[in-house]
XYZ file of C-alpha atoms in Angstrom:
694
model
C -13.304 15.463 26.850
C -10.504 13.182 25.018
C -8.069 13.515 27.656
C -8.743 12.352 31.363
C -7.250 14.486 34.324
C -6.840 12.664 37.679
C -4.593 13.536 40.751
C -2.118 10.931 42.172
C -1.069 12.694 45.211
C 0.948 15.501 44.268
C 1.111 14.407 40.448
C -1.369 15.329 37.862
C -1.884 12.881 35.342
C -3.350 13.587 31.946
C -4.338 10.751 29.840
C -4.972 11.170 26.262
C -8.186 9.245 25.279
C -8.829 9.266 21.678
C -9.240 5.854 20.409
C -8.072 3.922 18.549
C -4.560 5.716 18.754
C -5.072 8.863 20.624
C -4.691 10.802 17.581
C -3.912 14.540 18.583
C -7.084 15.955 17.047
C -8.577 19.458 18.333
C -10.551 18.311 21.013
C -7.614 16.175 22.636
C -5.054 18.986 22.137
C -7.633 21.203 24.006
C -8.134 18.809 26.551
C -4.352 18.517 27.124
C -3.591 22.136 26.911
C -6.435 22.724 29.711
C -5.232 19.892 31.799
C -1.574 21.432 31.836
C -2.877 24.687 32.844
C -5.196 23.437 35.513
C -2.188 21.616 37.165
C -0.257 24.889 36.675
C -2.872 26.611 38.532
C -3.056 24.287 41.479
C -0.808 24.736 44.204
C -1.079 21.235 45.483
C 0.246 19.770 42.122
C 4.193 19.378 41.782
C 4.431 17.622 38.627
C 2.657 16.382 35.767
C 2.551 13.284 33.825
C 1.261 12.815 30.231
C 0.317 9.246 28.958
C -2.293 7.640 26.679
C -5.093 5.522 27.461
C -5.615 1.948 25.520
C -3.138 0.657 23.195
C -0.997 3.789 22.387
C 0.638 6.984 23.928
C -0.204 8.697 20.755
C 0.014 7.651 17.027
C 0.423 11.440 16.077
C -1.991 13.756 14.266
C -5.557 12.585 13.953
C -6.079 11.458 10.593
C -9.885 12.108 10.706
C -8.754 15.777 10.603
C -6.309 15.864 7.676
C -7.021 18.413 5.398
C -9.543 20.181 7.465
C -9.644 23.555 9.330
C -9.389 21.639 12.656
C -5.969 20.618 11.930
C -4.820 24.224 12.159
C -7.386 25.643 14.861
C -5.830 26.525 18.071
C -4.674 25.129 20.222
C -2.303 23.533 17.657
C 0.030 20.925 18.213
C 2.536 23.453 18.295
C 0.818 25.275 20.949
C 0.313 22.067 22.955
C 3.876 21.132 22.860
C 4.935 24.872 23.867
C 2.767 24.688 26.640
C 4.326 21.568 28.077
C 7.689 22.924 27.290
C 7.353 26.223 29.276
C 5.406 24.609 32.118
C 6.858 25.950 35.478
C 6.236 22.553 36.777
C 8.017 19.242 35.286
C 6.094 17.274 32.654
C 6.993 13.869 32.366
C 5.780 11.790 29.108
C 4.916 8.110 30.027
C 5.078 6.204 26.947
C 3.944 2.825 25.877
C 2.920 0.805 23.017
C 3.002 3.554 20.292
C 4.595 6.694 20.074
C 4.737 8.143 16.607
C 4.683 11.542 14.700
C 3.066 14.350 16.795
C 3.044 11.961 19.788
C 6.775 11.731 19.813
C 7.042 15.578 18.952
C 4.853 16.042 22.159
C 6.960 13.806 24.366
C 10.250 15.745 22.978
C 8.512 18.951 24.214
C 8.131 17.531 27.651
C 10.915 17.803 30.375
C 11.350 14.220 30.967
C 10.499 10.852 29.064
C 9.972 7.420 30.627
C 8.749 4.150 28.780
C 7.845 0.659 28.877
C 10.046 -1.692 26.483
C 8.670 -2.449 23.488
C 6.983 0.692 22.508
C 7.238 1.656 18.808
C 8.821 5.013 18.529
C 8.669 6.781 15.254
C 8.521 10.027 13.022
C 6.910 8.564 9.961
C 5.957 11.732 8.139
C 8.273 10.941 5.148
C 5.926 7.978 4.237
C 3.339 10.755 3.465
C 5.827 12.864 1.543
C 6.234 15.129 4.437
C 8.716 15.868 7.250
C 7.989 16.138 10.892
C 6.240 19.547 11.220
C 6.251 20.240 14.983
C 9.853 20.423 16.005
C 10.594 16.724 15.229
C 13.297 17.431 13.145
C 15.079 20.047 15.698
C 14.483 18.286 18.814
C 15.076 14.624 17.909
C 18.734 15.261 17.054
C 19.192 17.403 20.122
C 17.860 14.442 21.840
C 19.529 11.102 20.645
C 22.344 12.699 18.550
C 22.392 13.803 14.782
C 23.100 10.374 13.211
C 20.448 8.237 14.785
C 17.904 10.932 14.582
C 18.586 11.476 10.772
C 18.058 7.563 10.331
C 14.604 7.642 12.085
C 13.257 10.628 10.133
C 14.508 9.829 6.975
C 13.495 6.058 7.148
C 10.326 6.903 8.948
C 10.466 3.367 10.657
C 9.838 2.686 14.114
C 12.407 1.728 16.556
C 11.775 0.024 20.047
C 11.977 2.198 23.100
C 14.618 0.014 24.833
C 16.884 0.705 21.772
C 16.816 4.543 22.361
C 18.529 5.086 25.831
C 19.530 8.697 24.938
C 15.749 9.421 24.467
C 14.703 8.232 27.751
C 15.337 9.056 31.310
C 14.095 5.696 32.350
C 12.952 2.542 30.582
C 11.017 0.465 33.253
C 11.178 -3.511 33.359
C 8.558 -5.294 31.480
C 5.193 -5.632 33.209
C 5.566 -2.389 35.345
C 2.499 -0.422 36.187
C 3.447 2.711 33.805
C 1.188 5.270 35.406
C 2.289 4.204 39.073
C 5.998 4.176 38.101
C 5.803 7.386 36.230
C 4.022 9.094 39.104
C 7.094 7.965 41.403
C 9.412 9.224 39.003
C 7.717 12.478 38.900
C 7.660 12.884 42.526
C 11.321 12.199 42.737
C 12.244 14.900 40.079
C 9.483 17.596 40.895
C 12.014 19.653 42.984
C 14.687 19.646 40.285
C 15.632 22.897 38.906
C 16.182 24.069 36.258
C 13.730 22.204 34.206
C 15.525 20.281 31.523
C 14.500 21.291 27.736
C 15.580 19.209 24.537
C 15.781 22.548 22.608
C 18.542 23.810 24.974
C 20.712 20.898 23.835
C 23.295 20.522 20.836
C 22.780 18.097 18.225
C 25.731 15.969 18.879
C 28.074 14.689 16.230
C 31.993 14.379 16.103
C 32.146 15.742 12.293
C 28.568 17.065 11.628
C 29.542 18.739 8.154
C 31.219 15.677 6.798
C 28.238 13.151 7.978
C 25.650 15.762 6.489
C 27.450 15.815 3.279
C 27.579 12.148 2.994
C 23.890 11.852 4.045
C 22.889 14.169 1.336
C 24.458 12.172 -1.534
C 23.260 8.814 0.116
C 19.619 9.959 0.502
C 19.463 11.684 -2.812
C 20.451 8.304 -4.664
C 17.726 6.342 -2.678
C 14.799 8.939 -2.764
C 14.046 8.545 -6.273
C 11.093 11.010 -7.290
C 10.239 11.922 -3.672
C 11.417 15.145 -2.600
C 10.727 14.663 1.329
C 13.733 12.280 2.384
C 16.232 15.208 0.900
C 14.299 17.918 2.488
C 14.306 16.160 5.949
C 18.214 15.983 5.626
C 18.432 19.630 5.090
C 16.017 20.471 7.693
C 17.884 18.149 10.348
C 20.985 20.116 9.204
C 19.319 23.121 10.523
C 19.275 21.737 14.042
C 23.153 22.002 13.654
C 23.683 25.260 11.797
C 20.668 27.530 13.294
C 19.466 28.429 16.568
C 16.316 26.575 17.728
C 13.661 29.121 16.955
C 15.263 29.746 13.500
C 15.465 26.020 12.765
C 11.864 25.719 13.937
C 10.803 28.251 11.534
C 12.772 26.630 8.858
C 11.323 23.341 9.467
C 7.664 24.724 9.169
C 8.446 26.280 6.048
C 9.764 23.297 4.333
C 6.754 21.284 5.648
C 4.429 23.723 4.057
C 6.564 23.525 0.847
C 6.272 19.640 0.860
C 2.542 19.625 1.833
C 1.610 21.453 -1.567
C 3.960 18.966 -3.707
C 2.214 16.473 -6.087
C 4.138 13.627 -4.598
C 2.884 14.293 -1.004
C -0.656 14.794 -2.289
C -0.127 11.300 -4.048
C 1.123 9.578 -0.736
C -1.495 11.066 1.239
C -4.223 9.936 -1.217
C -2.759 6.438 -0.970
C -2.682 6.439 2.722
C -6.332 7.445 3.080
C -7.397 5.190 0.096
C -6.052 2.239 1.688
C -8.255 2.728 4.751
C -11.021 3.616 2.920
C -10.838 0.280 0.859
C -11.867 -1.622 4.035
C -15.110 0.181 4.223
C -18.193 -1.349 2.329
C -21.596 0.318 2.355
C -24.153 -1.838 4.159
C -21.396 -3.945 5.765
C -20.899 -1.988 9.120
C -17.809 -2.584 10.877
C -19.509 -4.748 13.742
C -20.732 -7.402 11.098
C -20.067 -10.753 12.878
C -17.128 -12.605 11.212
C -16.599 -16.331 10.587
C -13.515 -17.797 12.455
C -10.654 -18.605 10.158
C -8.556 -21.018 12.256
C -7.554 -23.538 9.340
C -7.303 -23.009 5.509
C -7.174 -25.157 2.595
C -5.683 -24.523 -0.939
C -6.790 -26.428 -4.143
C -3.759 -27.016 -6.181
C -0.120 -26.713 -5.376
C 1.237 -24.846 -8.326
C 3.011 -21.624 -8.353
C -0.006 -19.620 -7.145
C -1.297 -22.344 -4.966
C 2.053 -22.569 -3.267
C 2.172 -18.980 -2.681
C -1.060 -18.704 -1.186
C -0.286 -21.507 1.080
C 2.685 -19.489 2.227
C 0.656 -16.391 2.831
C -1.388 -18.223 5.308
C 1.658 -19.930 7.218
C 3.261 -16.459 7.182
C 0.366 -15.153 9.177
C 0.504 -18.222 11.475
C -2.790 -19.775 9.920
C -2.371 -23.674 9.537
C -2.995 -24.345 5.780
C -3.592 -27.560 3.799
C -2.642 -28.212 0.099
C -4.910 -30.697 -1.845
C -3.339 -31.811 -5.334
C -4.573 -34.576 -7.645
C -1.236 -36.451 -7.525
C 1.279 -37.331 -5.084
C 3.872 -36.126 -7.569
C 2.271 -32.740 -8.055
C 1.959 -32.240 -4.444
C 5.625 -33.308 -3.445
C 6.506 -30.662 -6.261
C 4.514 -28.010 -4.582
C 5.593 -28.843 -1.075
C 9.466 -28.961 -2.440
C 9.143 -25.565 -3.976
C 7.744 -24.041 -0.775
C 10.698 -25.574 1.259
C 13.168 -24.273 -1.256
C 11.663 -20.758 -0.879
C 11.998 -20.680 2.854
C 15.386 -22.137 2.926
C 16.547 -19.684 0.299
C 15.228 -16.742 2.491
C 16.992 -18.398 5.870
C 20.271 -18.704 3.612
C 19.940 -14.795 3.004
C 19.142 -14.153 6.924
C 15.678 -13.257 6.334
C 14.259 -16.213 8.235
C 15.505 -17.933 11.197
C 15.735 -21.594 11.256
C 13.170 -21.698 14.209
C 10.670 -19.697 12.105
C 11.511 -21.699 8.959
C 10.586 -24.937 10.925
C 7.199 -23.253 12.493
C 6.093 -21.993 8.967
C 6.660 -25.573 7.145
C 4.968 -27.215 10.177
C 1.893 -25.074 9.291
C 1.743 -26.373 5.856
C 0.359 -30.025 4.981
C -0.612 -31.702 1.966
C -3.017 -34.181 0.695
C -4.330 -35.904 -2.445
C -7.863 -36.794 -0.498
C -10.501 -34.243 -0.551
C -12.117 -35.698 2.520
C -8.887 -34.378 4.562
C -9.799 -30.648 3.988
C -13.527 -30.911 4.854
C -12.828 -29.355 8.267
C -11.258 -26.119 6.760
C -12.873 -22.733 7.643
C -11.895 -21.610 4.133
C -10.801 -23.187 0.916
C -9.178 -21.308 -1.876
C -9.264 -22.890 -5.478
C -6.377 -22.220 -7.275
C -6.556 -24.431 -10.400
C -6.192 -23.690 -14.195
C -8.270 -20.640 -15.344
C -10.949 -22.536 -17.099
C -14.607 -22.470 -16.301
C -15.572 -26.305 -16.602
C -12.573 -26.997 -14.515
C -13.307 -24.634 -11.876
C -17.071 -25.624 -11.892
C -16.132 -29.271 -11.189
C -13.956 -28.169 -8.496
C -16.777 -26.162 -6.719
C -19.306 -29.035 -7.107
C -16.849 -31.324 -5.255
C -16.168 -28.601 -2.562
C -19.827 -28.260 -2.279
C -20.111 -31.979 -1.304
C -16.992 -32.172 0.901
C -16.739 -29.041 2.821
C -18.268 -28.323 6.161
C -21.205 -26.358 6.526
C -20.262 -22.553 6.972
C -16.898 -22.904 5.345
C -16.118 -20.126 2.820
C -15.496 -21.284 -0.725
C -13.223 -19.097 -2.515
C -12.042 -18.896 -5.921
C -8.710 -17.292 -7.065
C -9.951 -16.720 -10.563
C -8.463 -13.842 -12.313
C -11.151 -13.119 -14.937
C -13.875 -15.463 -14.812
C -17.623 -15.152 -13.453
C -17.892 -15.590 -9.816
C -21.790 -15.760 -9.967
C -21.648 -18.676 -12.583
C -19.038 -20.613 -10.109
C -21.220 -19.941 -7.093
C -24.401 -21.217 -8.933
C -23.098 -24.828 -9.220
C -23.010 -25.074 -5.306
C -26.061 -25.274 -2.869
C -24.530 -22.374 -0.883
C -23.923 -19.272 -3.150
C -23.904 -17.226 0.056
C -20.475 -18.811 0.954
C -18.759 -18.197 -2.374
C -16.308 -15.174 -3.031
C -13.446 -14.451 -5.197
C -10.044 -13.913 -3.618
C -7.912 -12.880 -6.594
C -4.233 -13.222 -5.446
C -1.414 -11.701 -7.401
C 1.662 -13.685 -7.969
C 3.839 -14.122 -5.934
C 0.955 -14.662 -3.587
C 3.100 -14.365 -0.468
C 4.707 -11.146 -1.586
C 2.179 -9.171 -3.508
C 0.364 -6.936 -1.274
C -3.012 -6.756 -3.439
C -6.001 -9.063 -2.552
C -8.959 -8.253 -5.207
C -12.146 -9.408 -3.199
C -14.969 -10.257 -5.608
C -18.367 -10.065 -4.187
C -20.815 -12.176 -5.789
C -24.418 -11.412 -6.276
C -25.281 -13.791 -3.400
C -22.116 -13.437 -1.371
C -23.162 -12.980 2.439
C -22.221 -9.892 4.278
C -20.523 -11.956 7.184
C -18.442 -13.747 4.264
C -17.370 -10.516 2.977
C -16.434 -9.088 6.413
C -14.546 -12.118 7.074
C -12.333 -12.137 3.768
C -11.574 -8.339 4.355
C -10.584 -8.986 7.755
C -8.571 -12.003 6.566
C -6.666 -9.743 4.087
C -5.408 -7.499 6.932
C -4.465 -10.593 8.850
C -2.575 -11.630 5.829
C -0.857 -8.321 5.587
C -2.815 -7.493 2.319
C -4.845 -4.683 0.898
C -8.160 -5.944 0.311
C -9.905 -4.168 -2.317
C -13.760 -5.129 -3.000
C -14.847 -5.669 -6.633
C -17.996 -6.591 -8.061
C -18.531 -9.389 -10.810
C -17.442 -8.619 -14.312
C -14.947 -10.033 -16.806
C -11.568 -9.359 -15.299
C -12.794 -7.519 -12.309
C -11.145 -4.148 -11.734
C -7.438 -4.804 -12.420
C -7.317 -7.215 -15.428
C -10.399 -5.479 -16.948
C -8.478 -2.170 -17.059
C -4.925 -3.734 -17.940
C -6.410 -5.420 -21.221
C -7.254 -1.794 -22.615
C -3.567 -0.943 -21.607
C -2.079 -3.832 -23.271
C -4.383 -3.069 -26.449
C -2.899 0.128 -26.911
C 0.801 -1.215 -26.314
C -0.069 -3.696 -29.059
C -1.171 -1.050 -31.437
C 1.722 1.001 -30.857
C 3.925 -1.409 -32.102
C 2.294 -1.684 -35.425
C 2.688 2.249 -35.789
C 6.225 2.313 -35.250
C 7.345 1.577 -31.751
C 9.613 -1.155 -30.380
C 8.900 -3.151 -27.262
C 11.898 -1.277 -25.576
C 10.597 2.054 -26.629
C 7.193 1.586 -25.098
C 8.766 -0.181 -21.961
C 11.220 2.742 -21.665
C 8.547 5.147 -21.716
C 6.309 3.779 -18.999
C 9.216 3.007 -16.972
C 10.572 6.693 -17.041
C 6.942 7.581 -16.217
C 7.480 5.356 -13.028
C 6.214 2.164 -13.450
C 7.972 -0.555 -12.082
C 7.855 -2.568 -15.286
C 6.630 -1.782 -18.921
C 3.957 -3.883 -20.626
C 6.034 -5.898 -22.677
C 8.313 -6.934 -19.744
C 5.316 -7.593 -17.830
C 3.840 -9.904 -20.241
C 7.105 -11.687 -20.638
C 7.316 -12.347 -16.914
C 3.497 -13.353 -16.566
C 3.851 -15.648 -19.862
C 2.401 -14.453 -23.287
C 0.332 -17.376 -23.567
C -1.950 -16.158 -20.849
C -2.723 -13.294 -22.964
C -2.824 -15.495 -26.102
C -5.666 -17.844 -24.589
C -7.642 -14.554 -23.266
C -7.709 -13.060 -26.963
C -8.758 -16.514 -28.350
C -11.721 -16.322 -25.700
C -12.515 -12.930 -26.685
C -12.411 -13.801 -30.401
C -15.606 -15.975 -29.694
C -17.189 -13.646 -27.030
C -16.738 -10.248 -28.615
C -15.641 -10.664 -32.103
C -15.949 -6.861 -32.602
C -13.053 -6.403 -30.151
C -9.864 -5.490 -32.074
C -6.273 -6.241 -30.941
C -2.673 -6.183 -32.848
C -2.009 -9.252 -34.435
C 1.600 -8.913 -33.385
C 1.299 -10.738 -29.938
C -0.482 -13.657 -31.599
C 2.506 -13.893 -34.085
C 4.980 -13.997 -31.196
C 3.124 -16.907 -29.316
C 2.903 -18.807 -32.650
C 6.515 -19.106 -32.881
C 6.745 -20.125 -29.124
C 7.890 -16.940 -27.604
C 6.075 -17.346 -24.319
C 8.607 -15.104 -22.136
C 10.908 -15.869 -19.697
C 9.867 -19.195 -18.976
C 10.918 -20.013 -22.634
C 13.928 -17.926 -22.767
C 12.386 -15.821 -25.413
C 9.228 -13.523 -25.551
C 9.226 -9.616 -26.517
C 12.932 -9.944 -25.577
C 15.501 -12.405 -25.373
C 16.880 -14.111 -22.238
C 20.005 -15.875 -21.513
C 19.966 -18.962 -19.174
C 19.739 -17.985 -15.528
C 19.362 -14.386 -16.374
C 16.118 -12.337 -16.362
C 17.579 -9.604 -18.083
C 15.624 -8.561 -21.343
C 17.934 -8.110 -24.344
C 16.110 -6.524 -27.424
C 15.300 -9.077 -29.992
C 16.140 -8.849 -33.811
C 13.704 -11.519 -34.471
C 10.798 -9.656 -32.700
C 11.458 -6.402 -34.500
C 11.666 -8.245 -37.616
C 8.462 -9.697 -37.008
C 6.775 -6.466 -36.157
C 8.143 -4.605 -39.269
C 6.865 -7.274 -41.561
C 3.428 -7.443 -40.149
C 3.063 -3.643 -40.204
C 4.257 -3.801 -44.078
C 1.804 -6.521 -44.664
C -0.985 -4.831 -43.048
C -0.128 -1.650 -44.870
C 0.710 0.588 -41.748
C 2.837 3.452 -42.289
C 5.269 3.657 -39.306
C 5.929 7.033 -37.687
C 7.952 8.371 -34.969
C 5.952 8.365 -31.718
C 7.422 10.263 -28.467
C 7.200 9.338 -24.954
C 4.239 11.541 -24.094
C 1.714 9.900 -26.698
C 2.891 6.307 -25.535
C 2.438 7.185 -21.732
C -1.055 9.161 -22.463
C -2.467 6.147 -24.594
C -1.599 3.569 -22.045
C -2.448 5.371 -18.958
C -5.541 6.898 -20.347
C -6.714 3.698 -21.687
C -6.834 2.575 -17.977
C -8.513 5.717 -16.906
C -11.271 5.558 -19.438
C -11.989 1.830 -18.565
C -11.818 2.810 -14.898
C -14.379 5.338 -15.474
C -16.648 2.805 -16.914
C -16.138 0.216 -13.734
C -16.827 3.104 -11.485
C -20.076 3.930 -13.308
C -21.344 0.186 -13.444
C -20.589 0.046 -9.804
C -17.900 -2.844 -10.048
C -15.570 -0.410 -7.982
C -17.151 1.205 -5.012
C -14.921 4.340 -5.345
C -12.094 5.907 -7.733
C -9.437 5.395 -4.716
C -10.134 1.605 -4.735
C -9.259 1.522 -8.528
C -6.166 3.452 -7.256
C -5.015 0.907 -4.581
C -5.449 -1.821 -7.070
C -3.106 -0.354 -9.448
C -0.557 0.771 -6.562
C -0.485 -2.586 -4.862
C -0.858 -4.914 -7.709
C 0.221 -3.557 -11.050
C 3.249 -1.412 -10.329
C 1.501 1.907 -10.860
C 4.024 4.461 -9.512
C 3.221 5.529 -6.010
C 4.206 9.263 -6.535
C 1.430 9.633 -9.097
C -1.136 8.272 -6.611
C -2.801 5.649 -9.141
C -4.558 6.096 -12.353
C -7.706 7.729 -11.431
C -5.941 10.489 -8.993
C -3.361 11.074 -11.808
C -6.157 11.792 -14.063
C -7.656 14.316 -11.552
C -4.132 15.887 -11.164
C -3.820 16.204 -15.049
C -7.305 17.508 -15.145
C -10.212 15.617 -16.624
C -10.824 18.087 -19.406
C -7.197 17.468 -20.409
C -7.482 13.497 -20.427
C -10.946 13.741 -22.277
C -9.407 15.872 -25.070
C -6.423 13.564 -25.359
C -8.972 10.543 -25.710
C -10.907 12.324 -28.211
C -7.694 13.025 -30.083
C -6.635 9.238 -30.039
C -10.263 8.427 -31.253
C -9.662 10.293 -34.355
C -6.369 8.326 -35.121
C -5.210 4.705 -35.729
C -7.774 2.042 -34.092
C -9.776 4.952 -33.010
C -12.561 2.380 -32.467
C -10.876 1.484 -29.185
C -11.707 4.901 -27.888
C -15.097 5.523 -26.667
C -15.033 8.190 -23.994
C -16.852 6.909 -20.851
C -20.043 8.880 -19.981
C -18.718 9.490 -16.422
C -15.473 10.842 -17.532
C -17.200 13.298 -20.165
C -19.966 14.494 -17.411
C -17.204 15.080 -14.556
C -14.841 16.873 -17.185
C -17.776 19.113 -18.148
C -18.552 19.887 -14.486
C -14.666 20.520 -13.830
C -14.622 17.694 -11.242
C -12.337 14.636 -10.404
C -13.055 11.220 -10.017
C -12.142 11.559 -6.266
C -14.553 14.544 -5.893
C -17.627 12.237 -6.182
């Protein structure tokens, strides 16, 4: 059983009990339906209360049953809701903590709803590229009015129960015993007839036609490539224009349409991928974790300051260590300026600003960070410097402290080897700006302890980041792949493209930013340093020379006002540069490369399939645990279009035989030496499988 049944006098209380959020899976639905029918058959029962055990009324559908036959096995959610709605005895939904998706739809099928304040109420299906599929678009407008219902359904965002007076018959005072209060309410309304049904109401609005017309225009402009928001509007409109049963049928039809769209498949893939990323084979969920009550960060530059703010934003005290008072003061001043800017825009209260600043302190004495539970090194990306820092940390930090490096490319095992405690060393690759970007690439060294890995995975969640585990290699998952992407972008310039043409093609594909705009933002000198290192370590690896020529004339990007584009003072808008165009043309002429016309399709395929091919190698080598982890890295850290689900999911959607055929075609063209199909890609293409089928 995953729903408990108990009698409280003349009231039957059915408690959904399916941890962690009482998902409405088959067993729970069956138990709830059986409970309602049992109460119907008991002449001693006058009313029924449905509530939820633990920390939720119900979070909706049980995600463990998504895409499985159980989701559609009777009794379905529709059947459960209809059973409650058609009960001859009043059914009261007693809501607390979380009431979302199918949980809210169930409550709308009940005759009455009562709640504790602070409960989060939502229909979040749009965030999975769907619309509420169990009557939510038809009942919610009838319950609270057309305008607020449309806002809730189209945004998918939660609303606190006390802000929805039209939804609830009563919202109890804080601290009330919910079950006792709901039972008392049920006893009071037990004799009332007829039983009120949301379906019998009208969706209230003074001028529904005009409101819906304006809503269509507003939502269409904001929805971008996602079809679900506009479909939500059309389905909500049916609550006004159609009888209830007809509207319910229309809702189901549009739900079934959306569930087959590539956009919804991509969003659902990302939803599950984020949850899978936290699971590491051999590191069970009950692995002991080290306490993280105090953090330290080495380096108060842009990255170090951002990491410090990420800790402060999570309520964790953090101390910045710098080599000089001047550098420390510069970092702390930048942090205060950021928070004051946020407060000036109304994003931060003065009280919260003061609280966050109080959590951040600074020092130039390494002894003053010795008591931290975790220390994160964020110094210059140079192995000798990092080794020196870790030798010092090994001497200074307390036993059991986690020693983390923010390196983006360097060998974490080599860094760990300079300490006497390699089991405490781990990579925590934050992405800039570290207090904003969601991705945290967690690099597991050869000796990293399971408890250290489990602790940092939990810390990522506490910092509101998506932690993705990577093995040790040059560049880990994200930067190792992006190098191949950038290489192809450079080759395309030699062959006849402009930076704006390449960026435009990738941005039309859905990237937040094309490769050359991205490089200007990060700093072109960073890639220059990597290429210099590559020249010594891997002399056979070819690159376009254009990027080096750009750096040789000092065009490092936005920070110098000139990179692949020109920038005006105080303006980050990229403007095509005649100097860069001339530099590209002159180089191609000197190299004897005949320019040709290159279309958007080739540009996108070369860059995206370069990611995919390297991702296949990373999978095969075990650097990434699963293809969906690679997708999470690119969705949360590199601006890959969410509606395409990540590079590996996109490749699965295109079909791996088609991806392989394109790569083989590129291998026969210019710079074909850069294209060697990954063995895993070749094998899966032959087997007609996808990366996410493994």
